[in-house]
Amino acid sequence: MVTNIQVAADLREMQRRAEEAELKLQRVEKLENEAKSSTYKFEEITSKWALAKEMTIPQELWQLLNQQQQQCALLLEEKNKLIGELQQELKNKDEQYVWAIKKQSDDIHLLLERMEEQIRFMLKNYRHELLQIEKAFELERRELLDNNRKKWEEAIQAHNAQELEYLHARMRKVEEFEKQLNQLRVQDEEEYNSMKIQLENDVQNLERQLQQMKAVYQLNQEKLEYNLQVLRKQDEENTIIRSQQKRKLNRLHSLLNNLRTKLANQEKQFREENHSLAADCERITGQCKEVQRRMRHFAISDAEKFTEVWLMNEEEAKGLMRKALDADHVIHTQQLGLPWEEPRYWFLNNVGPLGHYKVKRMATKLAAEVLTESSSGGQEEEGREKEEVGSGEGGKENTAKVGGRVTPLRNISKKTAKRILELISDESGFLIESKLLRSLQALGTHERTLMKLDSIFAALEIDSEDDLYQLVDFFLKYKAQDMAVSQSQGSPGAEDVMDLAEDREDGGSGAQRNKLKSPRSSLGSLPSVYFHADDVLKILKAFVRGFDKLREKDRSAKEVLQVRDSSKDEEYWEALAHVIPEPTLKLWDALVVALEEYYEILMQRASLLAEVALLQQQNSELCLLLEEYISSGVNSKLLSPPTKWMDLNLSCPGEAQWVPRARARLFPAPS
Amino acid sequence: MVPTAHTKLSFSLSPLENPILDRLLPEHQRKVLDRLSTGLPLAVTANLISDEDYWKRCCTERWQACDISNYGDSWKQMFFERHLENILKCFIPNTTDPNQVLDLIPLCKDYVRKLEVDQFLPPVQMDQEERDDLSNTGSDFGFGEVSIHHYDLGVLITALPHLEELHLTYGVKDCGMNFEWNLFNFTHQDCCNLAVAVKMCHNLKVFKLTRSKVDDDKTRLLVRNLLDHPCLVELNLSHNLIRDKGAQAVGKLINHSRLQTLDLCNNQIHHLGAQALARALAENSTLTSLNLRLNCVEDKGGEAIGRALLTNTTLKSIHLGSNNLSEPTAMLFSQVLAQNTSLMNINFSCNHLGLDGGKQLLEGLADNKALTKFNLRLAEVGQETEYLIHQIVWANREEMRLGSLQHPPAKPI
């Protein structure tokens, strides 16, 4: 309502502005037009002025001037008219302004009216609302008052009733309490009396105790003072001790640090030592090995030396023995005149130390043996005999040993062994070097097999005959597992043992052995047929696997075997020493006695002879002296010369003839 | 009575040299204050008496209508502000003694927070008769520039440390039939003085310069001095002669200050100025109220503002009344109404929106819940549409009211 007026005024203003703008535009246009036309006219007039200058005729000039005047007047009139119009407009505007002012004042009046009206309306409304609110408030208040009054009265009544009740209860309680009070009073009086007496006693006791306590207190005080002093001193001591301990602690700390550093150093040192010791250990093991090697070397050299010494001693002994025998021979033939027979002992022919250790043949040799044996029995036999001859014809035991060595292989029989070896040589050709194979083409079948075997054994590291036996054994065992023919093999084995025992007694008779071999070979050849070529490789593989373990054991066993058996040595030497038998010695003893006697006699004779010789010499000297004396002039001078009465026949040469004869008898010339 | 005698004595002795009022007992103080004359010189009372009753007596004796609510509920503030305003209104340059104002400054500087001066007298003409003669023919010209400057507020304003509001109108009130154009001449020099003074006044929050013939140059001068003002919140340049360039300057100011309220009503802003304002509005996040009533924004400017409002989220109130707007603006504003959720008050009164424009606005308003005021009076939208729009707006307003009641629930009495 109120703002409507403003809006309306705005609208009017806007319209007015629009109109004004339009009018302004028109006016401007009009003015411009007017200005144009007037300038045109003015130009016209001015151009005529120029024309007027040219005029010479006064009438014309006057006419022209008149014309000009008229035109100017016209122009002015137009201008004035325009001015008048504008002024009219201005007046209109003024009127409009007045009207607008009036309108505005009207508007303002209207506005005021409306505002007043609104205010009046609002006031009325507010008053009405206020009245309503007051009424409602009054009503509410009255209700509240009533309610509160009612509540109040109820509460008062209840309060009164309760108070009465409380009063009655109180009266009752008061009576009760009075009774109780009286009772209590009587009781308390009695109690009081008793208590008083007791307390008096107590007081006395307590006084006494107090005094005691005072005394104790003083005592205690003194004690405590003393204790205090003691404690102070202790405290001082403690402080001193603490400081000492602290110092000690520091010292120990430093010590600990030192020790730690030392420990670290020592650890380092020990580690270094450990290293050095490890190096030492290695060195020592090296040395040990060296020593062992040296020992082995020494052992070998010892053995050599031993044999040398042995040979030397034996030579010496044999020289001595020979000498003894010669002496015996001389004694027998020359002294006793008995026929002398040279004694024949086994040890006489022995040269070098006794062969108790086994001489290992090479596996290949054995294989060759086996191969050649079966192919040509006679040849093998000859080879064996030669061998035996080489080892010592007379040594029965030696040959027996050699026989024993061959037994394990013999157990299996030559044919079987040969069969196995041939199989091996054929099937494991891959182990042989290719160069060798080519060179083998030129050789014969037997030699080829041998060469092949040689190289195969080299590849399988089979060196000694034991290894070969094991290989063959292994083949057989393998086979035995497949086929249960072990029984048939067991019996010939037992026979073999028996045969061998016989062999030993037989000594070097090869013919018998040959006979025995034939049935054995027939028996042994039975299983050999069953070996299949395809199995050989498998068996070889298994063997090589197990072989390493076996070899380790063998090594240790071989070492032990190196130790010589010296039990027979004593006997041998004893026998050497007693090459001259006991009766002969006795004979020699008797002979010695007799000869000594004889010698004594001879000695006596010799002394006698010397005496004789001395006497002869004296005699001859005396003879000479006598002769001198005789021949001397003195003698002649003498009354009776001694020569005359002495026998001068005795001469020296007669004596010389006698001595050689006796000697020849006593000492027979050595033959 | 001893106390009264004592008080009289004490007061009559030397009020200036012996201000013992503070040391009196409360009841004696009361008595003294009740008996004090309102005619005592301000130099004595201004800084001595803080009692509201005394100042109330002073005010009521001096003025008939006294609305204390406009003066911070303080009688003393009211008294001094109105006293200062009266002096300024009656100040005639070159005639009145400037010390009349300057003497008052130390007395009132602690109490004046608002200055509302709605008239500045021009200097008196030397030849009164000549002026009378000329008044008939319209004496727009013929006066020396120097002589027509108004009072320079610079000295006064910069001496008032608490000044927060400044309402100025360079014109003469109640001139009646003595109207002359030169009574309403806000000169360039005046503008310079004012601008410098306002710039110095750091606590100023509200600045109103209305009905003062402020044109583009003066606007730009003012704006240049108001740029980055620390406190200014409200600027009112209504009823002036601001055109597009002035509007562009104001648009620049919007984004270089904390302006929240801008009133440019009854100026001569056309679409160029409106577009400049719209550009500023699109980036701005402080302005909440914009008044462009009685301008010539027309559809181009209206559409620009509408587009700005599609992105702006702070503006709550916009007045585009009497701006020659028509249907295209209405179409764009229907979009704005559908999207914008901050606008609460729109005024399209006295435009030619037409029936279709009204329907468009109605459509846009269908889902809007924020708008609480939508003025379409005399906008040619048709009664029915106006009624429906009114209904929606009323519903929104009711909801808002209920929401505000619910959110801060009234404390039980």
mmCIF file of C-alpha atoms in Angstrom, chain A residues 414-532:
data_model
loop_
_atom_site.group_PDB
_atom_site.id
_atom_site.type_symbol
_atom_site.label_atom_id
_atom_site.label_comp_id
_atom_site.label_asym_id
_atom_site.label_seq_id
_atom_site.Cartn_x
_atom_site.Cartn_y
_atom_site.Cartn_z
ATOM 1 C CA LYS A 414 90.966 -121.785 -15.152
ATOM 2 C CA LYS A 415 88.272 -122.021 -17.712
ATOM 3 C CA THR A 416 85.766 -120.042 -15.798
ATOM 4 C CA ALA A 417 88.333 -117.410 -15.074
ATOM 5 C CA LYS A 418 89.404 -117.329 -18.652
ATOM 6 C CA ARG A 419 85.854 -117.093 -19.807
ATOM 7 C CA ILE A 420 85.235 -114.191 -17.443
ATOM 8 C CA LEU A 421 88.342 -112.346 -18.464
ATOM 9 C CA GLU A 422 87.625 -112.766 -22.147
ATOM 10 C CA LEU A 423 84.134 -111.469 -21.600
ATOM 11 C CA ILE A 424 85.480 -108.485 -19.774
ATOM 12 C CA SER A 425 88.022 -107.753 -22.481
ATOM 13 C CA ASP A 426 85.372 -108.007 -25.176
ATOM 14 C CA GLU A 427 82.583 -106.091 -23.493
ATOM 15 C CA SER A 428 84.466 -103.299 -21.855
ATOM 16 C CA GLY A 429 86.402 -102.240 -24.874
ATOM 17 C CA PHE A 430 85.308 -98.709 -24.223
ATOM 18 C CA LEU A 431 87.765 -98.515 -21.346
ATOM 19 C CA ILE A 432 90.669 -99.018 -23.709
ATOM 20 C CA GLU A 433 92.313 -96.098 -25.369
ATOM 21 C CA SER A 434 91.621 -95.800 -29.075
ATOM 22 C CA LYS A 435 95.322 -95.573 -29.985
ATOM 23 C CA LEU A 436 95.965 -98.814 -28.273
ATOM 24 C CA LEU A 437 93.108 -100.487 -30.092
ATOM 25 C CA ARG A 438 94.549 -99.522 -33.417
ATOM 26 C CA SER A 439 97.940 -100.875 -32.537
ATOM 27 C CA LEU A 440 96.334 -104.053 -31.255
ATOM 28 C CA GLN A 441 95.019 -104.969 -34.672
ATOM 29 C CA ALA A 442 98.428 -106.175 -35.692
ATOM 30 C CA LEU A 443 98.830 -108.597 -32.808
ATOM 31 C CA GLY A 444 97.489 -112.093 -32.347
ATOM 32 C CA THR A 445 94.247 -112.878 -30.550
ATOM 33 C CA HIS A 446 95.894 -114.040 -27.356
ATOM 34 C CA GLU A 447 98.172 -111.055 -27.089
ATOM 35 C CA ARG A 448 95.368 -108.722 -28.011
ATOM 36 C CA THR A 449 93.217 -109.992 -25.193
ATOM 37 C CA LEU A 450 96.122 -109.613 -22.842
ATOM 38 C CA MET A 451 96.791 -106.019 -23.867
ATOM 39 C CA LYS A 452 93.147 -105.181 -23.639
ATOM 40 C CA LEU A 453 92.926 -106.636 -20.200
ATOM 41 C CA ASP A 454 95.991 -104.725 -19.192
ATOM 42 C CA SER A 455 94.451 -101.413 -20.153
ATOM 43 C CA ILE A 456 91.062 -102.346 -18.671
ATOM 44 C CA PHE A 457 92.680 -103.192 -15.360
ATOM 45 C CA ALA A 458 94.509 -99.923 -15.469
ATOM 46 C CA ALA A 459 91.185 -98.172 -15.933
ATOM 47 C CA LEU A 460 89.530 -100.162 -13.155
ATOM 48 C CA GLU A 461 92.570 -99.664 -10.924
ATOM 49 C CA ILE A 462 93.113 -103.328 -10.492
ATOM 50 C CA ASP A 463 96.769 -103.723 -9.636
ATOM 51 C CA SER A 464 97.436 -106.846 -7.677
ATOM 52 C CA GLU A 465 96.329 -110.367 -8.135
ATOM 53 C CA ASP A 466 94.088 -110.110 -5.072
ATOM 54 C CA ASP A 467 92.063 -107.511 -6.859
ATOM 55 C CA LEU A 468 91.697 -109.784 -9.797
ATOM 56 C CA TYR A 469 90.591 -112.609 -7.555
ATOM 57 C CA GLN A 470 88.019 -110.355 -6.034
ATOM 58 C CA LEU A 471 86.787 -109.373 -9.458
ATOM 59 C CA VAL A 472 86.367 -112.943 -10.520
ATOM 60 C CA ASP A 473 84.791 -113.811 -7.173
ATOM 61 C CA PHE A 474 82.412 -110.976 -7.575
ATOM 62 C CA PHE A 475 81.390 -112.264 -10.971
ATOM 63 C CA LEU A 476 80.726 -115.635 -9.594
ATOM 64 C CA LYS A 477 78.797 -114.372 -6.608
ATOM 65 C CA TYR A 478 76.707 -112.247 -8.838
ATOM 66 C CA LYS A 479 75.988 -115.192 -10.954
ATOM 67 C CA ALA A 480 75.319 -117.312 -7.868
ATOM 68 C CA GLN A 481 72.676 -114.955 -6.755
ATOM 69 C CA ASP A 482 70.967 -115.383 -10.063
ATOM 70 C CA MET A 483 71.206 -119.067 -10.188
ATOM 71 C CA ALA A 484 71.322 -121.282 -7.150
ATOM 72 C CA VAL A 485 74.198 -123.386 -8.202
ATOM 73 C CA SER A 486 76.409 -122.603 -5.255
ATOM 74 C CA GLN A 487 76.286 -126.209 -4.036
ATOM 75 C CA SER A 488 77.932 -127.570 -7.061
ATOM 76 C CA GLN A 489 80.713 -125.027 -6.641
ATOM 77 C CA GLY A 490 81.116 -125.668 -2.912
ATOM 78 C CA SER A 491 82.181 -129.319 -3.278
ATOM 79 C CA PRO A 492 85.012 -128.762 -5.747
ATOM 80 C CA GLY A 493 86.270 -125.972 -3.456
ATOM 81 C CA ALA A 494 86.548 -128.455 -0.618
ATOM 82 C CA GLU A 495 88.307 -130.934 -2.857
ATOM 83 C CA ASP A 496 90.744 -128.305 -3.875
ATOM 84 C CA VAL A 497 91.774 -127.753 -0.306
ATOM 85 C CA MET A 498 92.437 -131.371 0.104
ATOM 86 C CA ASP A 499 94.389 -131.485 -3.108
ATOM 87 C CA LEU A 500 96.483 -128.632 -2.052
ATOM 88 C CA ALA A 501 97.440 -130.345 1.186
ATOM 89 C CA GLU A 502 98.640 -133.243 -0.899
ATOM 90 C CA ASP A 503 100.452 -130.906 -3.180
ATOM 91 C CA ARG A 504 102.490 -129.581 -0.372
ATOM 92 C CA GLU A 505 103.752 -132.988 0.523
ATOM 93 C CA ASP A 506 104.456 -133.792 -3.053
ATOM 94 C CA GLY A 507 106.831 -130.873 -3.372
ATOM 95 C CA GLY A 508 107.628 -129.867 -6.913
ATOM 96 C CA SER A 509 106.000 -132.797 -8.774
ATOM 97 C CA GLY A 510 103.974 -131.045 -11.494
ATOM 98 C CA ALA A 511 102.581 -134.160 -13.138
ATOM 99 C CA GLN A 512 100.402 -135.041 -10.198
ATOM 100 C CA ARG A 513 99.031 -131.586 -10.065
ATOM 101 C CA ASN A 514 98.199 -131.701 -13.706
ATOM 102 C CA LYS A 515 96.161 -134.763 -13.181
ATOM 103 C CA LEU A 516 94.305 -133.195 -10.352
ATOM 104 C CA LYS A 517 93.539 -130.106 -12.359
ATOM 105 C CA SER A 518 91.683 -131.824 -15.120
ATOM 106 C CA PRO A 519 88.652 -132.900 -13.092
ATOM 107 C CA ARG A 520 88.589 -129.550 -11.337
ATOM 108 C CA SER A 521 88.499 -127.675 -14.556
ATOM 109 C CA SER A 522 85.687 -129.801 -15.836
ATOM 110 C CA LEU A 523 83.714 -128.989 -12.745
ATOM 111 C CA GLY A 524 84.573 -125.281 -12.760
ATOM 112 C CA SER A 525 83.719 -124.801 -16.383
ATOM 113 C CA LEU A 526 80.088 -125.576 -15.831
ATOM 114 C CA PRO A 527 78.944 -122.192 -14.445
ATOM 115 C CA SER A 528 81.140 -120.206 -16.776
ATOM 116 C CA VAL A 529 78.959 -121.022 -19.709
ATOM 117 C CA TYR A 530 76.059 -119.166 -18.197
ATOM 118 C CA PHE A 531 77.614 -115.743 -18.098
ATOM 119 C CA HIS A 532 75.809 -113.529 -20.462
#
